[in-house]
Tab-separated table of C-alpha atoms in Angstrom:
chain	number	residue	atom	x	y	z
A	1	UNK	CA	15.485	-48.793	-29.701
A	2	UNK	CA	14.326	-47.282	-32.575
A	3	UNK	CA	16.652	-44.000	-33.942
A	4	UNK	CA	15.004	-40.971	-35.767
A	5	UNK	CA	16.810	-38.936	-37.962
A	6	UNK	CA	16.302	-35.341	-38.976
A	7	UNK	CA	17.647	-33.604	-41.885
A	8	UNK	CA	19.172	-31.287	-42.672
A	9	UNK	CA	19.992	-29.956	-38.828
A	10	UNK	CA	19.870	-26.183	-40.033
A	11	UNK	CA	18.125	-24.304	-42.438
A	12	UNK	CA	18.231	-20.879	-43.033
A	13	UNK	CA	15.411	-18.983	-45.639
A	14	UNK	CA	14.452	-15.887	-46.990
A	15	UNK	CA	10.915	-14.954	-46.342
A	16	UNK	CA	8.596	-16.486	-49.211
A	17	UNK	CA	11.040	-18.999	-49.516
A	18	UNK	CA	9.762	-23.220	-49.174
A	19	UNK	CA	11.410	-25.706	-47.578
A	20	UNK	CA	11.414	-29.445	-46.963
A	21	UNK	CA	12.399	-31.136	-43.763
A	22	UNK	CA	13.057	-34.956	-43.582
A	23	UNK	CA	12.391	-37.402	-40.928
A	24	UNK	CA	13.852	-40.836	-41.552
A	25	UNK	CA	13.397	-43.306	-38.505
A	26	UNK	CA	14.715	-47.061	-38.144
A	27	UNK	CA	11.546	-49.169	-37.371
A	28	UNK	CA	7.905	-49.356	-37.864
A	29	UNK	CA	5.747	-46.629	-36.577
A	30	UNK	CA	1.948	-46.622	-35.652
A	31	UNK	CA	2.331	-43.199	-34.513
A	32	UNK	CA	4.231	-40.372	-36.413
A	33	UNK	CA	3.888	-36.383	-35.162
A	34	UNK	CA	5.347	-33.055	-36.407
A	35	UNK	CA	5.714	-30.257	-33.809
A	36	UNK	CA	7.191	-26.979	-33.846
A	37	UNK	CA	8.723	-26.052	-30.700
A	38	UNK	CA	8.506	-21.743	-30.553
A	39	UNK	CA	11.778	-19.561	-28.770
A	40	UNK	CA	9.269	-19.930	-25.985
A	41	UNK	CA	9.765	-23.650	-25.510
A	42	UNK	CA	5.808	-24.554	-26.452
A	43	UNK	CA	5.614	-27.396	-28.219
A	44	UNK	CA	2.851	-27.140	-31.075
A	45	UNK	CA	1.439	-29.914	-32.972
A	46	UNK	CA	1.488	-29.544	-36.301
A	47	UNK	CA	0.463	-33.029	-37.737
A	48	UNK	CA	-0.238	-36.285	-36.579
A	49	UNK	CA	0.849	-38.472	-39.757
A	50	UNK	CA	1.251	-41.962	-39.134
A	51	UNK	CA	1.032	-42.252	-43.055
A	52	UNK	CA	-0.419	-40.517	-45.909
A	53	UNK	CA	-0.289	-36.598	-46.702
A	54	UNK	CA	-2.274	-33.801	-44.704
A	55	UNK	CA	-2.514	-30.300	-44.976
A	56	UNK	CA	-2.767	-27.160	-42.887
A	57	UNK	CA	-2.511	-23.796	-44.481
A	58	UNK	CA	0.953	-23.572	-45.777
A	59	UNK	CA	1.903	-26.626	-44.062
A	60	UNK	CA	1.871	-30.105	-45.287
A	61	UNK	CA	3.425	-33.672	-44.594
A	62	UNK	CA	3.424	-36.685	-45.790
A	63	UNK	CA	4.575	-40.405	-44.271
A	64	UNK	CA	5.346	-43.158	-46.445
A	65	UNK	CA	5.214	-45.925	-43.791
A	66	UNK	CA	6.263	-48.319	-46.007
A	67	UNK	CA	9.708	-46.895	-46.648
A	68	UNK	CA	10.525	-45.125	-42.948
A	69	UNK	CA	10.031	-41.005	-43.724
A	70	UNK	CA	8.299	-38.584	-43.215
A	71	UNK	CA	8.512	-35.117	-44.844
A	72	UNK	CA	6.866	-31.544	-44.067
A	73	UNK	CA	6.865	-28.856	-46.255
A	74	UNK	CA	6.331	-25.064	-45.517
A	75	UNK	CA	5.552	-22.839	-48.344
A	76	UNK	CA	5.649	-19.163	-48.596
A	77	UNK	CA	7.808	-19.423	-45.386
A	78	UNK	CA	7.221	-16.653	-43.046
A	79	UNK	CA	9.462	-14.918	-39.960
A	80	UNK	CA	7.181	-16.410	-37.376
A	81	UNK	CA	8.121	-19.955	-38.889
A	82	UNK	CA	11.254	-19.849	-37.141
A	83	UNK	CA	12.023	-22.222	-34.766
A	84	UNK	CA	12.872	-25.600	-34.054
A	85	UNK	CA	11.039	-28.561	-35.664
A	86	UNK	CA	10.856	-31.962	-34.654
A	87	UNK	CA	9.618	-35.312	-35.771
A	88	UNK	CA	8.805	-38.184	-33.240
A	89	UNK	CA	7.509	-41.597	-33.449
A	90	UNK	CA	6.088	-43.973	-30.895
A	91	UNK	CA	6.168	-47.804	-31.833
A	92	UNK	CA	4.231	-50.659	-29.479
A	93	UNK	CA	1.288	-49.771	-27.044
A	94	UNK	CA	2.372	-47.922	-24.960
A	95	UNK	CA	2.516	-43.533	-25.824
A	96	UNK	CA	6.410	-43.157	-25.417
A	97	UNK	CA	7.321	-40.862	-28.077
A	98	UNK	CA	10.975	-40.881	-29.832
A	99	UNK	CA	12.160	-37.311	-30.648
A	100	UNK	CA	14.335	-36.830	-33.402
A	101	UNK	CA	17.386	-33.810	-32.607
A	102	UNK	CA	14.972	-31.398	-34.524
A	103	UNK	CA	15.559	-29.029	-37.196
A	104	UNK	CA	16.283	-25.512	-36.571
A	105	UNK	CA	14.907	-23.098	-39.197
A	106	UNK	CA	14.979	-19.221	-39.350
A	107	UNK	CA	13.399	-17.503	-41.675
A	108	UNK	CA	15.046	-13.638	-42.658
A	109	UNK	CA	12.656	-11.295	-43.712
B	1	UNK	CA	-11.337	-27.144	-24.411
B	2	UNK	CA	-8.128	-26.484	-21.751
B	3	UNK	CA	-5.366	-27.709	-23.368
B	4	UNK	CA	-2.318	-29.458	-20.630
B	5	UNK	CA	-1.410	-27.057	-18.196
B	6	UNK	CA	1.876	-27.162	-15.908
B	7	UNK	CA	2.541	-25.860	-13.084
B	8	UNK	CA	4.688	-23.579	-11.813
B	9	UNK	CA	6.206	-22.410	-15.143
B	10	UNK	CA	9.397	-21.810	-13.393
B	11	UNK	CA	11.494	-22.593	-10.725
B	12	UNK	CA	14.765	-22.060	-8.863
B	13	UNK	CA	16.328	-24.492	-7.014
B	14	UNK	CA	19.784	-25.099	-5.423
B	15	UNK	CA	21.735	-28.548	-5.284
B	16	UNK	CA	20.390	-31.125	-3.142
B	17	UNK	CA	16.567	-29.756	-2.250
B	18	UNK	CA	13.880	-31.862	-4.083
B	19	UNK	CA	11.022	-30.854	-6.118
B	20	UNK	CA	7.593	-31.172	-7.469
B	21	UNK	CA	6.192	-30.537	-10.490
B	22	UNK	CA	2.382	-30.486	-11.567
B	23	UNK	CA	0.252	-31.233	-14.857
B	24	UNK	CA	-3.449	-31.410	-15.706
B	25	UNK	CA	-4.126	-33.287	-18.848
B	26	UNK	CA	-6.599	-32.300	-21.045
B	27	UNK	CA	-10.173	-33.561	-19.915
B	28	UNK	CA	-10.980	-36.658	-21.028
B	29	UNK	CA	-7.353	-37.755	-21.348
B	30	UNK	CA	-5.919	-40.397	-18.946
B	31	UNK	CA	-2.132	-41.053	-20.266
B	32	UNK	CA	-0.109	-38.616	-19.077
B	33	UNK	CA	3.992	-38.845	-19.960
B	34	UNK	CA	6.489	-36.775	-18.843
B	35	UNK	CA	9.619	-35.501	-20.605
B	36	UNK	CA	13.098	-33.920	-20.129
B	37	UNK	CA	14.803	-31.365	-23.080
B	38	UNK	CA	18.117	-30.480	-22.259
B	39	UNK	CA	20.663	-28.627	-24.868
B	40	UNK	CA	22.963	-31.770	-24.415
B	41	UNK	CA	20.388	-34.973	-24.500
B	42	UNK	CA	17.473	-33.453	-26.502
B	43	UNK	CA	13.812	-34.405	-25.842
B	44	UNK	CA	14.244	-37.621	-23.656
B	45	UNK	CA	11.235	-39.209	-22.447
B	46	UNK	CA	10.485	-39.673	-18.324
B	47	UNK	CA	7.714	-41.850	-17.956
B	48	UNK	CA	4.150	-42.698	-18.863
B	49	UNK	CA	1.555	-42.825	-15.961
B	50	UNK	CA	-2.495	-44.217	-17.086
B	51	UNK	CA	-4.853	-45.011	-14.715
B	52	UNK	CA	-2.625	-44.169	-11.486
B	53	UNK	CA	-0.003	-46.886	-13.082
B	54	UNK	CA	3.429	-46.249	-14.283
B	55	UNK	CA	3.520	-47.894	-17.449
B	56	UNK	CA	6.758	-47.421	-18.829
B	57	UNK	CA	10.100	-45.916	-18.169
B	58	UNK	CA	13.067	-44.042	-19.577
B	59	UNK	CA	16.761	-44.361	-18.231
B	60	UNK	CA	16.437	-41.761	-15.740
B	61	UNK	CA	17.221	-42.586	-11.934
B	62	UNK	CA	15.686	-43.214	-9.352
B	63	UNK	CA	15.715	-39.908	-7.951
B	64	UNK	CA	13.111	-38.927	-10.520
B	65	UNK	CA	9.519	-40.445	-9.600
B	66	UNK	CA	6.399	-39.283	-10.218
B	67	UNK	CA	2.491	-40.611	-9.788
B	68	UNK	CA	-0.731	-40.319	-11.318
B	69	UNK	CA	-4.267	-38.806	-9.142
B	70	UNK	CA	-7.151	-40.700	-9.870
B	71	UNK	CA	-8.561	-37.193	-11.861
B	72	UNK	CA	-5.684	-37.800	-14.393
B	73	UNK	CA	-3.565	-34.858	-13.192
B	74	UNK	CA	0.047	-36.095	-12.567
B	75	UNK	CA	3.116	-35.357	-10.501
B	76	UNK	CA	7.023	-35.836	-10.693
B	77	UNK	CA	9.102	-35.403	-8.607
B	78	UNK	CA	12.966	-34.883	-8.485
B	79	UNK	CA	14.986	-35.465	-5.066
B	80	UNK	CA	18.751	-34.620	-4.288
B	81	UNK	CA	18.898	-32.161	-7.631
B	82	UNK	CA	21.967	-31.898	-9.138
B	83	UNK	CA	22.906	-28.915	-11.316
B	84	UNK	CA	22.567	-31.783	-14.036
B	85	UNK	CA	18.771	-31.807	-13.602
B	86	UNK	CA	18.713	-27.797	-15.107
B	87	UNK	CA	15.917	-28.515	-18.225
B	88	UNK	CA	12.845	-27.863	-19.646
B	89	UNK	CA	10.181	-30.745	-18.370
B	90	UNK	CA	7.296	-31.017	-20.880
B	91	UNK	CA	4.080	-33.217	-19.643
B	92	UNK	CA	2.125	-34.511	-22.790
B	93	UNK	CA	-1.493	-36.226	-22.466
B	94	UNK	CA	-3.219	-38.424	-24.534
B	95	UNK	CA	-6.607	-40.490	-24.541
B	96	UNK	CA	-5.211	-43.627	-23.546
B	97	UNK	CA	-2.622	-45.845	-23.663
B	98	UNK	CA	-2.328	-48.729	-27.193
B	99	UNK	CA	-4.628	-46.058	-28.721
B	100	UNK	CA	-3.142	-44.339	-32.221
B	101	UNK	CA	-3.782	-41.045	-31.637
B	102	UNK	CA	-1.821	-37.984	-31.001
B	103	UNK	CA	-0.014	-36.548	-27.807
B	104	UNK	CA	-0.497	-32.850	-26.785
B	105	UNK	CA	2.319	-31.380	-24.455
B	106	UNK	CA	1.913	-28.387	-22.158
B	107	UNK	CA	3.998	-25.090	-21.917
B	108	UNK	CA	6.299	-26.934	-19.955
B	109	UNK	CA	8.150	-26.063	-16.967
B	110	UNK	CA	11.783	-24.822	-16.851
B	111	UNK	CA	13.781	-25.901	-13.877
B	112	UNK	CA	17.081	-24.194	-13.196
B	113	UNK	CA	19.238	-25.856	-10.645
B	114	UNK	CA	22.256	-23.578	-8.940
């Protein structure tokens, strides 16, 4: 099946700091999504990027289809971005999604 | 608009008693798929139920089953629980099946197994 890779697996800021997180997977995609899963356990979506670049606030992402990534950057990085954040991708017709191992990132302040 | 809900939130259960878990998708939606996070395996998907059908499956035994109500709303259920089975099980919903759009996932419910 198809693998999805996260990177890097830990990622530690300093408030106002930005970061990038990577999602490489092994196949093509016609589905792509970003959530961040909260010490809670609630998985939020953040994007749904099959390709191209959105934006949300101080969030962005961008898929390049073509060349099997996906990246989302948080600017201005902030306490309550802590958390872990994962990529997955669904291929075929069906809605199985493929979770990457996520990326866990906490934010000082 | 309700987003997924699952019920209960929690539960304790000891080795060997079965159990049922509950999740309305969001109106309008009629895929529902279920998932299983554990420390150890990650976010490992369940199954996929649309229009009361299973539609697809993830390596998970037989003990773990679930169905689909013709309102959506879906069920799984685990029998013979094993203190393996401890996780968080996330239900996600979606419009439909072959359709590129997003899933949305509930709260979740967190199973501990002693």
């Amino acid at each position: 099946g198809i693998q999805v890779e996260q990177s890097p697996p830990d990622l530690i800021l300093q408030e106002g700091a930005n970061s990038t997180l990577r999602c490489n997977f092994s196949d093509s995609v016609n589905n792509l999504q970003w959530f961040h899963q909260n010490p809670w356990g609630q998985l939020i979506n953040l994007f749904y990027i099959p390709s191209g670049t959105k934006q949300n606030g101080r969030l962005s992402a961008t898929t390049v289809a073509t060349e099997r990534y996906s990246l989302l950057y948080i600017s201005s990085s902030q306490t309550t971005d802590s958390g872990v954040y994962f990529c997955a991708v669904r291929t075929g017709a069906n809605s199985k999604l493929t979770f990457g191992k996520g990326i866990t990132l906490s934010v000082r302040p | 608009k309700a987003g997924v809900t699952q019920t209960p939130r929690y539960l304790i259960k000891t080795r060997g008693q079965q159990v049922t878990l509950s999740c309305s998708p969001i109106s309008g939606h009629r895929s529902v798929s279920w998932y299983q996070q554990t420390p150890g395996q990650g976010l490992q998907f369940l199954f996929e139920y649309f229009s009361e059908t299973q539609r697809n499956k993830g390596n998970f035994p037989g003990r773990f089953s679930g169905r689909q109500f013709s309102n959506s709303r879906s069920e799984m259920n685990v029998s013979t629980l094993e203190l393996g089975d401890s996780a968080l099980y996330l239900c996600a919903s979606s419009l439909g099946i072959g359709l590129n759009q997003p899933q949305h996932f509930g709260d979740g419910t967190r199973l501990s197994i002693l």
